mmCIF file of C-alpha atoms in Angstrom:
data_model
loop_
_atom_site.group_PDB
_atom_site.id
_atom_site.type_symbol
_atom_site.label_atom_id
_atom_site.label_comp_id
_atom_site.label_asym_id
_atom_site.label_seq_id
_atom_site.Cartn_x
_atom_site.Cartn_y
_atom_site.Cartn_z
ATOM 1 C CA MET S 20 45.935 7.351 -3.122
ATOM 2 C CA ILE S 21 47.527 4.958 -5.610
ATOM 3 C CA LEU S 22 45.238 2.165 -4.431
ATOM 4 C CA MET S 23 42.163 4.342 -5.041
ATOM 5 C CA VAL S 24 43.324 5.198 -8.563
ATOM 6 C CA GLY S 25 43.896 1.512 -9.249
ATOM 7 C CA ILE S 26 40.426 0.581 -8.010
ATOM 8 C CA LEU S 27 38.801 3.302 -10.121
ATOM 9 C CA PHE S 28 40.735 2.174 -13.211
ATOM 10 C CA ALA S 29 39.735 -1.451 -12.595
ATOM 11 C CA ALA S 30 36.080 -0.487 -12.210
ATOM 12 C CA GLN S 31 36.085 1.542 -15.434
ATOM 13 C CA TYR S 32 37.873 -1.217 -17.323
ATOM 14 C CA THR S 33 35.443 -3.837 -16.028
ATOM 15 C CA VAL S 34 32.378 -1.839 -17.063
ATOM 16 C CA THR S 35 33.799 -1.091 -20.521
ATOM 17 C CA TYR S 36 34.872 -4.693 -21.071
ATOM 18 C CA THR S 37 31.499 -6.077 -19.974
ATOM 19 C CA ALA S 38 29.619 -3.635 -22.213
ATOM 20 C CA ALA S 39 31.784 -4.543 -25.211
ATOM 21 C CA ILE S 40 31.344 -8.290 -24.699
ATOM 22 C CA THR S 41 27.588 -7.914 -24.231
ATOM 23 C CA LEU S 42 27.251 -5.824 -27.380
ATOM 24 C CA ALA S 43 29.320 -8.304 -29.369
ATOM 25 C CA ALA S 44 27.262 -11.217 -28.080
ATOM 26 C CA TYR S 45 24.051 -9.628 -29.365
ATOM 27 C CA VAL S 46 25.234 -7.928 -32.542
ATOM 28 C CA TYR S 47 27.405 -10.645 -34.085
ATOM 29 C CA PRO S 48 24.708 -13.353 -34.296
ATOM 30 C CA CYS S 49 22.310 -10.844 -35.816
ATOM 31 C CA CYS S 50 24.823 -9.740 -38.456
ATOM 32 C CA ARG S 51 25.866 -13.295 -39.149
ATOM 33 C CA GLY S 52 22.235 -14.284 -39.630
ATOM 34 C CA VAL S 53 21.704 -11.460 -42.105
ATOM 35 C CA MET S 54 24.721 -12.567 -44.117
ATOM 36 C CA LEU S 55 23.489 -16.164 -44.168
ATOM 37 C CA ILE S 56 19.933 -15.488 -45.278
ATOM 38 C CA SER S 57 20.910 -12.919 -47.903
ATOM 39 C CA SER S 58 23.118 -15.416 -49.758
ATOM 40 C CA SER S 59 22.147 -18.590 -51.562
ATOM 41 C CA PRO S 60 20.099 -20.775 -51.173
ATOM 42 C CA TYR S 61 17.730 -18.274 -49.493
ATOM 43 C CA ASN S 62 18.477 -15.047 -51.436
ATOM 44 C CA TYR S 63 16.130 -12.945 -49.292
ATOM 45 C CA ASN S 64 15.744 -9.290 -50.171
ATOM 46 C CA PRO S 65 16.301 -6.505 -47.589
ATOM 47 C CA LEU S 66 12.582 -6.216 -46.795
ATOM 48 C CA ILE S 67 12.267 -9.866 -45.802
ATOM 49 C CA ILE S 68 15.471 -9.648 -43.762
ATOM 50 C CA GLY S 69 14.028 -6.629 -41.928
ATOM 51 C CA VAL S 70 10.846 -8.536 -41.099
ATOM 52 C CA VAL S 71 12.905 -11.431 -39.751
ATOM 53 C CA ILE S 72 14.938 -9.079 -37.536
ATOM 54 C CA LEU S 73 11.763 -7.267 -36.444
ATOM 55 C CA ALA S 74 10.258 -10.583 -35.339
ATOM 56 C CA PHE S 75 13.445 -11.390 -33.437
ATOM 57 C CA GLY S 76 13.316 -8.037 -31.623
ATOM 58 C CA ALA S 77 9.615 -8.341 -30.826
ATOM 59 C CA GLY S 78 10.187 -11.812 -29.406
ATOM 60 C CA ASN S 79 12.978 -10.484 -27.198
ATOM 61 C CA MET S 80 10.767 -7.683 -25.873
ATOM 62 C CA VAL S 81 7.793 -9.953 -25.167
ATOM 63 C CA GLY S 82 10.054 -12.544 -23.544
ATOM 64 C CA SER S 83 11.682 -9.904 -21.364
ATOM 65 C CA VAL S 84 8.370 -8.558 -20.064
ATOM 66 C CA ALA S 85 6.800 -11.997 -19.618
ATOM 67 C CA GLY S 86 9.942 -13.422 -17.999
ATOM 68 C CA GLY S 87 10.161 -10.506 -15.579
ATOM 69 C CA LYS S 88 6.530 -10.887 -14.578
ATOM 70 C CA TRP S 89 6.932 -14.651 -14.163
ATOM 71 C CA SER S 90 10.047 -14.094 -12.056
ATOM 72 C CA ASP S 91 8.211 -11.659 -9.759
ATOM 73 C CA VAL S 92 5.284 -14.056 -9.265
ATOM 74 C CA TYR S 93 7.565 -17.015 -8.624
ATOM 75 C CA LEU S 94 9.732 -15.110 -6.128
ATOM 76 C CA ARG S 95 6.606 -13.874 -4.321
ATOM 77 C CA ARG S 96 5.435 -17.489 -3.975
ATOM 78 C CA LEU S 97 8.801 -18.582 -2.635
ATOM 79 C CA ARG S 98 8.838 -15.704 -0.137
ATOM 80 C CA GLU S 99 5.371 -16.683 1.105
ATOM 81 C CA ALA S 100 6.472 -20.311 1.441
ATOM 82 C CA ASN S 101 9.434 -19.085 3.514
ATOM 83 C CA ASN S 102 7.176 -17.232 6.001
ATOM 84 C CA GLY S 103 7.636 -13.853 4.337
ATOM 85 C CA VAL S 104 11.430 -13.936 4.493
ATOM 86 C CA SER S 105 13.206 -13.273 1.227
ATOM 87 C CA VAL S 106 16.723 -14.662 0.890
ATOM 88 C CA PRO S 107 18.989 -14.370 -2.176
ATOM 89 C CA GLU S 108 19.267 -18.158 -2.481
ATOM 90 C CA VAL S 109 15.720 -18.473 -3.829
ATOM 91 C CA ARG S 110 16.929 -16.923 -7.094
ATOM 92 C CA LEU S 111 19.254 -19.860 -7.748
ATOM 93 C CA PHE S 112 16.353 -21.705 -9.403
ATOM 94 C CA PHE S 113 16.539 -19.292 -12.334
ATOM 95 C CA LEU S 114 20.216 -20.133 -12.810
ATOM 96 C CA HIS S 115 19.232 -23.661 -13.861
ATOM 97 C CA ILE S 116 16.861 -22.266 -16.489
ATOM 98 C CA SER S 117 19.550 -20.056 -18.012
ATOM 99 C CA VAL S 118 22.009 -22.943 -18.128
ATOM 100 C CA LEU S 119 19.477 -25.057 -20.041
ATOM 101 C CA GLN S 120 18.818 -22.152 -22.399
ATOM 102 C CA GLU S 121 22.515 -21.742 -23.240
ATOM 103 C CA ARG S 122 23.017 -25.447 -23.850
ATOM 104 C CA LYS S 123 23.854 -26.266 -27.461
ATOM 105 C CA PHE S 124 21.645 -29.022 -28.829
#
């Protein structure tokens, strides 16, 4: 009984922690960007800042849809090359792309 309670607590804590970190990772850069472009030397007004954030959101949505479609097509090709057998290891290719994306230049 105590083990089950501990596992449930750990699962709830993990989900809450992951959600908080994910939210912070997306919200902080956006807020920081707004603070930077509203001060000198840019001095953008709230309308221009809204357009910048709208473009950022639209780019995320288009990239999500296009990336998902590209992922499906690529995984279908890999499954066909593997005689119709799908194994989880074929998704490791996308790990290399995300590592390059997160690299600081």
